[in-house]
DNA sequence: TTATTAAGATGATAATTGTCATGTTTCATT
DNA sequence: AATGAAACATGACAATTATCATCTTAATAA
């Protein structure tokens, strides 16, 4: 009996294709550690040489621009893998990965993953599909970024955060992003983001509970987002 | 001796990992045909059930938005594969593929590709790396779309088209896009695109030779693009 | 607790970009 | 060569969004 067997990442990610033997190998080669909110798992340009399993917490993949703004490309939650692309491409990381909420992660060295690729076809296929999924999402977001207004993108992002991460007991969004981070996802200035949140609040679409956000009128938000 | 053996796609794409036997199988299962400029290879939502090899010509992957604008996600040139993502994900096409210049393509059925996946690990890995490459590009373009102005994106795109597709004997860009298509790549209104081309022309960065574009000051364009 | 800093909020204004209208050029077709 | 359609071009104007300044509130450290 070992821990990886019951791990959420094993259940949700490409790793689900691994058999018992392989899971044992995995358990022996992995290293587990914690990453505090705000800390980086890896930075752009770094050679990671492996894959990270997110057991708990939330992370963001982002890139710093010349003007100092941090564009967030993707949020990662527990059960997902991180750093697959760089590993497969044999390249240093293209993005920086930071914890948005305290994280617990396992690191699997590249050599081990390559072994799995060679011994387990379904695992390869899963990994491929996962990258394909990321690609599709990235392309669709790229389109949304150009074809929708900031207002629409904000509505869309709020809905996405809601369905992806759920809500707390007080009905507010579980992922707690700063306004700056939220602006970094939708690709706008922090002030514009704040202003629109304020507008949404006045319109009764959302409610601002301190720094937290509660979705109040999902239907109208949806209508706003995709029209 | 068969045609696939010498094909440019075989030399440049993931297919380079295939051995002689596999190439023969490939040659027997593929179908070749032509696609005229403006015609579609496949449309969004269509189930393609295979992969397309681009032997000659240029294609665009795009998505039509609600307001009737066609956002171009990627250009494809000879030597590249098309439709890998949908095939791997088992999903209908997310984008529409159309010919920008008369194309000659081969269609490889999915069953054949799956066989190669199972028999040839390097082929799987190549395919994975190719999707990863697309993902990286897509993410970087997504960032550029938000963090750069339309002017910067136009400069960047012109340089990209130049390095990717080269120039004709008269020094103008080889890919001939309409202003509307160019606008669709950089994600702006056609009029804005035309206006900026006109500005670039006046500034001596480019020269407009009828509908064709000649890059005249690559250095300044570069400076403009990434600052 | 107080001081200090970071995050959030809002107004005023400027810059960028989109939209609509209209005219010109180019190209294909009869 | 005449016609019509599509592509290109440009002006005028409106809408969106960014930037700068300032203020309030919340969080953190001394």
PDB file of C-alpha atoms in Angstrom, chain B residues 54-195:
ATOM      1  CA  UNK B  54      -0.265  19.505 -46.497  1.00  0.00           C
ATOM      2  CA  UNK B  55       1.869  18.712 -49.536  1.00  0.00           C
ATOM      3  CA  UNK B  56       1.529  22.087 -51.128  1.00  0.00           C
ATOM      4  CA  UNK B  57      -0.188  25.420 -50.653  1.00  0.00           C
ATOM      5  CA  UNK B  58      -1.192  27.383 -47.583  1.00  0.00           C
ATOM      6  CA  UNK B  59      -4.146  26.918 -45.267  1.00  0.00           C
ATOM      7  CA  UNK B  60      -5.717  28.841 -42.441  1.00  0.00           C
ATOM      8  CA  UNK B  61      -7.354  27.580 -39.272  1.00  0.00           C
ATOM      9  CA  UNK B  62     -10.018  29.981 -38.164  1.00  0.00           C
ATOM     10  CA  UNK B  63     -13.213  30.462 -36.250  1.00  0.00           C
ATOM     11  CA  UNK B  64     -16.187  32.574 -37.177  1.00  0.00           C
ATOM     12  CA  UNK B  65     -17.439  34.821 -34.411  1.00  0.00           C
ATOM     13  CA  UNK B  66     -20.970  35.888 -33.634  1.00  0.00           C
ATOM     14  CA  UNK B  67     -20.424  39.272 -35.288  1.00  0.00           C
ATOM     15  CA  UNK B  68     -19.315  37.644 -38.522  1.00  0.00           C
ATOM     16  CA  UNK B  69     -15.593  38.163 -38.138  1.00  0.00           C
ATOM     17  CA  UNK B  70     -13.230  35.374 -38.936  1.00  0.00           C
ATOM     18  CA  UNK B  71     -10.473  35.043 -36.370  1.00  0.00           C
ATOM     19  CA  UNK B  72      -7.458  33.225 -37.813  1.00  0.00           C
ATOM     20  CA  UNK B  73      -5.766  31.010 -35.272  1.00  0.00           C
ATOM     21  CA  UNK B  74      -2.953  29.529 -37.306  1.00  0.00           C
ATOM     22  CA  UNK B  75      -1.558  29.357 -40.815  1.00  0.00           C
ATOM     23  CA  UNK B  76      -0.408  26.005 -42.133  1.00  0.00           C
ATOM     24  CA  UNK B  77       2.126  25.467 -44.865  1.00  0.00           C
ATOM     25  CA  UNK B  78       3.458  22.548 -46.841  1.00  0.00           C
ATOM     26  CA  UNK B  79       5.144  19.891 -44.756  1.00  0.00           C
ATOM     27  CA  UNK B  80       2.742  20.280 -41.860  1.00  0.00           C
ATOM     28  CA  UNK B  81      -0.059  18.132 -40.530  1.00  0.00           C
ATOM     29  CA  UNK B  82      -3.560  19.364 -39.885  1.00  0.00           C
ATOM     30  CA  UNK B  83      -6.377  18.091 -37.720  1.00  0.00           C
ATOM     31  CA  UNK B  84      -4.226  16.243 -35.229  1.00  0.00           C
ATOM     32  CA  UNK B  85      -5.850  17.789 -32.209  1.00  0.00           C
ATOM     33  CA  UNK B  86      -9.422  16.832 -33.018  1.00  0.00           C
ATOM     34  CA  UNK B  87      -8.335  13.348 -33.920  1.00  0.00           C
ATOM     35  CA  UNK B  88      -6.425  12.796 -30.706  1.00  0.00           C
ATOM     36  CA  UNK B  89      -9.169  14.318 -28.575  1.00  0.00           C
ATOM     37  CA  UNK B  90     -11.876  12.370 -30.342  1.00  0.00           C
ATOM     38  CA  UNK B  91     -13.791  15.542 -30.923  1.00  0.00           C
ATOM     39  CA  UNK B  92     -15.328  17.327 -33.870  1.00  0.00           C
ATOM     40  CA  UNK B  93     -13.127  20.064 -35.298  1.00  0.00           C
ATOM     41  CA  UNK B  94     -12.927  23.185 -33.172  1.00  0.00           C
ATOM     42  CA  UNK B  95     -11.805  25.297 -36.111  1.00  0.00           C
ATOM     43  CA  UNK B  96     -12.464  25.607 -39.808  1.00  0.00           C
ATOM     44  CA  UNK B  97      -9.610  24.865 -42.222  1.00  0.00           C
ATOM     45  CA  UNK B  98      -9.605  26.698 -45.538  1.00  0.00           C
ATOM     46  CA  UNK B  99      -7.109  27.061 -48.352  1.00  0.00           C
ATOM     47  CA  UNK B 100      -5.504  30.467 -48.728  1.00  0.00           C
ATOM     48  CA  UNK B 101      -3.498  29.307 -51.709  1.00  0.00           C
ATOM     49  CA  UNK B 102      -4.387  26.254 -53.800  1.00  0.00           C
ATOM     50  CA  UNK B 103      -3.533  23.196 -51.769  1.00  0.00           C
ATOM     51  CA  UNK B 104      -2.586  19.632 -52.388  1.00  0.00           C
ATOM     52  CA  UNK B 105      -3.310  17.447 -49.402  1.00  0.00           C
ATOM     53  CA  UNK B 106      -3.356  13.813 -48.386  1.00  0.00           C
ATOM     54  CA  UNK B 107      -5.836  12.406 -45.926  1.00  0.00           C
ATOM     55  CA  UNK B 108      -4.694   9.689 -43.529  1.00  0.00           C
ATOM     56  CA  UNK B 109      -7.500   7.816 -41.755  1.00  0.00           C
ATOM     57  CA  UNK B 110      -7.489   7.756 -37.995  1.00  0.00           C
ATOM     58  CA  UNK B 111      -7.260   3.963 -37.747  1.00  0.00           C
ATOM     59  CA  UNK B 112      -3.934   4.080 -39.515  1.00  0.00           C
ATOM     60  CA  UNK B 113      -2.579   6.787 -37.207  1.00  0.00           C
ATOM     61  CA  UNK B 114      -3.668   4.817 -34.157  1.00  0.00           C
ATOM     62  CA  UNK B 115      -1.785   1.809 -35.486  1.00  0.00           C
ATOM     63  CA  UNK B 116       1.331   3.913 -35.780  1.00  0.00           C
ATOM     64  CA  UNK B 117       0.818   5.183 -32.243  1.00  0.00           C
ATOM     65  CA  UNK B 118       0.799   1.630 -31.010  1.00  0.00           C
ATOM     66  CA  UNK B 119       3.687   0.357 -33.047  1.00  0.00           C
ATOM     67  CA  UNK B 120       5.991   3.339 -33.061  1.00  0.00           C
ATOM     68  CA  UNK B 121       6.828   5.166 -29.898  1.00  0.00           C
ATOM     69  CA  UNK B 122       8.918   7.824 -31.531  1.00  0.00           C
ATOM     70  CA  UNK B 123       5.993   8.694 -33.755  1.00  0.00           C
ATOM     71  CA  UNK B 124       3.773   9.207 -30.703  1.00  0.00           C
ATOM     72  CA  UNK B 125       6.416  11.359 -29.113  1.00  0.00           C
ATOM     73  CA  UNK B 126       6.824  13.450 -32.245  1.00  0.00           C
ATOM     74  CA  UNK B 127       3.105  14.001 -32.451  1.00  0.00           C
ATOM     75  CA  UNK B 128       3.001  14.988 -28.813  1.00  0.00           C
ATOM     76  CA  UNK B 129       5.837  17.433 -29.310  1.00  0.00           C
ATOM     77  CA  UNK B 130       4.114  18.937 -32.282  1.00  0.00           C
ATOM     78  CA  UNK B 131       0.953  19.573 -30.271  1.00  0.00           C
ATOM     79  CA  UNK B 132       3.102  20.985 -27.477  1.00  0.00           C
ATOM     80  CA  UNK B 133       4.720  23.338 -29.943  1.00  0.00           C
ATOM     81  CA  UNK B 134       1.289  24.531 -31.037  1.00  0.00           C
ATOM     82  CA  UNK B 135       0.291  25.011 -27.416  1.00  0.00           C
ATOM     83  CA  UNK B 136       3.331  27.098 -26.627  1.00  0.00           C
ATOM     84  CA  UNK B 137       2.750  29.250 -29.663  1.00  0.00           C
ATOM     85  CA  UNK B 138      -0.894  29.673 -28.861  1.00  0.00           C
ATOM     86  CA  UNK B 139      -0.140  30.736 -25.298  1.00  0.00           C
ATOM     87  CA  UNK B 140       2.454  33.223 -26.403  1.00  0.00           C
ATOM     88  CA  UNK B 141       0.134  34.667 -29.002  1.00  0.00           C
ATOM     89  CA  UNK B 142      -2.574  34.927 -26.412  1.00  0.00           C
ATOM     90  CA  UNK B 143      -0.265  37.008 -24.267  1.00  0.00           C
ATOM     91  CA  UNK B 144       0.785  39.153 -27.214  1.00  0.00           C
ATOM     92  CA  UNK B 145      -2.834  39.796 -28.097  1.00  0.00           C
ATOM     93  CA  UNK B 146      -3.470  41.342 -24.727  1.00  0.00           C
ATOM     94  CA  UNK B 147      -0.221  43.021 -23.949  1.00  0.00           C
ATOM     95  CA  UNK B 148       0.577  44.545 -27.297  1.00  0.00           C
ATOM     96  CA  UNK B 149      -1.166  47.234 -29.281  1.00  0.00           C
ATOM     97  CA  UNK B 150      -2.659  46.557 -32.692  1.00  0.00           C
ATOM     98  CA  UNK B 151       0.274  48.372 -34.256  1.00  0.00           C
ATOM     99  CA  UNK B 152       2.767  46.118 -32.502  1.00  0.00           C
ATOM    100  CA  UNK B 153       0.839  43.017 -33.438  1.00  0.00           C
ATOM    101  CA  UNK B 154       0.759  44.061 -37.077  1.00  0.00           C
ATOM    102  CA  UNK B 155       4.525  44.612 -37.093  1.00  0.00           C
ATOM    103  CA  UNK B 156       5.036  41.263 -35.388  1.00  0.00           C
ATOM    104  CA  UNK B 157       2.737  39.451 -37.803  1.00  0.00           C
ATOM    105  CA  UNK B 158       4.414  40.933 -40.870  1.00  0.00           C
ATOM    106  CA  UNK B 159       7.790  39.793 -39.589  1.00  0.00           C
ATOM    107  CA  UNK B 160       6.404  36.387 -38.790  1.00  0.00           C
ATOM    108  CA  UNK B 161       4.885  35.991 -42.254  1.00  0.00           C
ATOM    109  CA  UNK B 162       8.193  37.038 -43.741  1.00  0.00           C
ATOM    110  CA  UNK B 163      10.311  34.568 -41.822  1.00  0.00           C
ATOM    111  CA  UNK B 164       7.786  31.768 -42.082  1.00  0.00           C
ATOM    112  CA  UNK B 165       6.799  32.000 -45.736  1.00  0.00           C
ATOM    113  CA  UNK B 166       9.542  34.069 -47.313  1.00  0.00           C
ATOM    114  CA  UNK B 167       9.370  36.523 -50.166  1.00  0.00           C
ATOM    115  CA  UNK B 168       8.723  36.438 -53.888  1.00  0.00           C
ATOM    116  CA  UNK B 169      11.207  37.512 -56.559  1.00  0.00           C
ATOM    117  CA  UNK B 170       9.910  41.068 -56.283  1.00  0.00           C
ATOM    118  CA  UNK B 171      10.742  41.061 -52.544  1.00  0.00           C
ATOM    119  CA  UNK B 172       7.092  41.116 -51.499  1.00  0.00           C
ATOM    120  CA  UNK B 173       5.654  38.636 -49.016  1.00  0.00           C
ATOM    121  CA  UNK B 174       4.972  35.249 -50.546  1.00  0.00           C
ATOM    122  CA  UNK B 175       1.734  34.533 -48.654  1.00  0.00           C
ATOM    123  CA  UNK B 176      -0.875  36.706 -50.134  1.00  0.00           C
ATOM    124  CA  UNK B 177      -3.487  37.543 -47.574  1.00  0.00           C
ATOM    125  CA  UNK B 178      -6.313  39.975 -48.053  1.00  0.00           C
ATOM    126  CA  UNK B 179      -6.352  42.893 -45.642  1.00  0.00           C
ATOM    127  CA  UNK B 180      -9.349  41.231 -44.048  1.00  0.00           C
ATOM    128  CA  UNK B 181      -7.416  38.044 -43.393  1.00  0.00           C
ATOM    129  CA  UNK B 182      -4.448  39.962 -42.060  1.00  0.00           C
ATOM    130  CA  UNK B 183      -6.842  41.762 -39.724  1.00  0.00           C
ATOM    131  CA  UNK B 184      -8.191  38.352 -38.722  1.00  0.00           C
ATOM    132  CA  UNK B 185      -4.732  37.226 -37.670  1.00  0.00           C
ATOM    133  CA  UNK B 186      -3.874  40.244 -35.561  1.00  0.00           C
ATOM    134  CA  UNK B 187      -7.397  40.459 -34.232  1.00  0.00           C
ATOM    135  CA  UNK B 188      -8.565  43.861 -35.287  1.00  0.00           C
ATOM    136  CA  UNK B 189     -11.015  45.557 -37.630  1.00  0.00           C
ATOM    137  CA  UNK B 190     -10.164  45.443 -41.317  1.00  0.00           C
ATOM    138  CA  UNK B 191     -10.196  49.229 -41.540  1.00  0.00           C
ATOM    139  CA  UNK B 192      -7.745  49.550 -38.654  1.00  0.00           C
ATOM    140  CA  UNK B 193      -5.445  47.098 -40.359  1.00  0.00           C
ATOM    141  CA  UNK B 194      -5.570  48.973 -43.655  1.00  0.00           C
ATOM    142  CA  UNK B 195      -4.975  52.270 -41.879  1.00  0.00           C
TER     143      UNK B 195
END
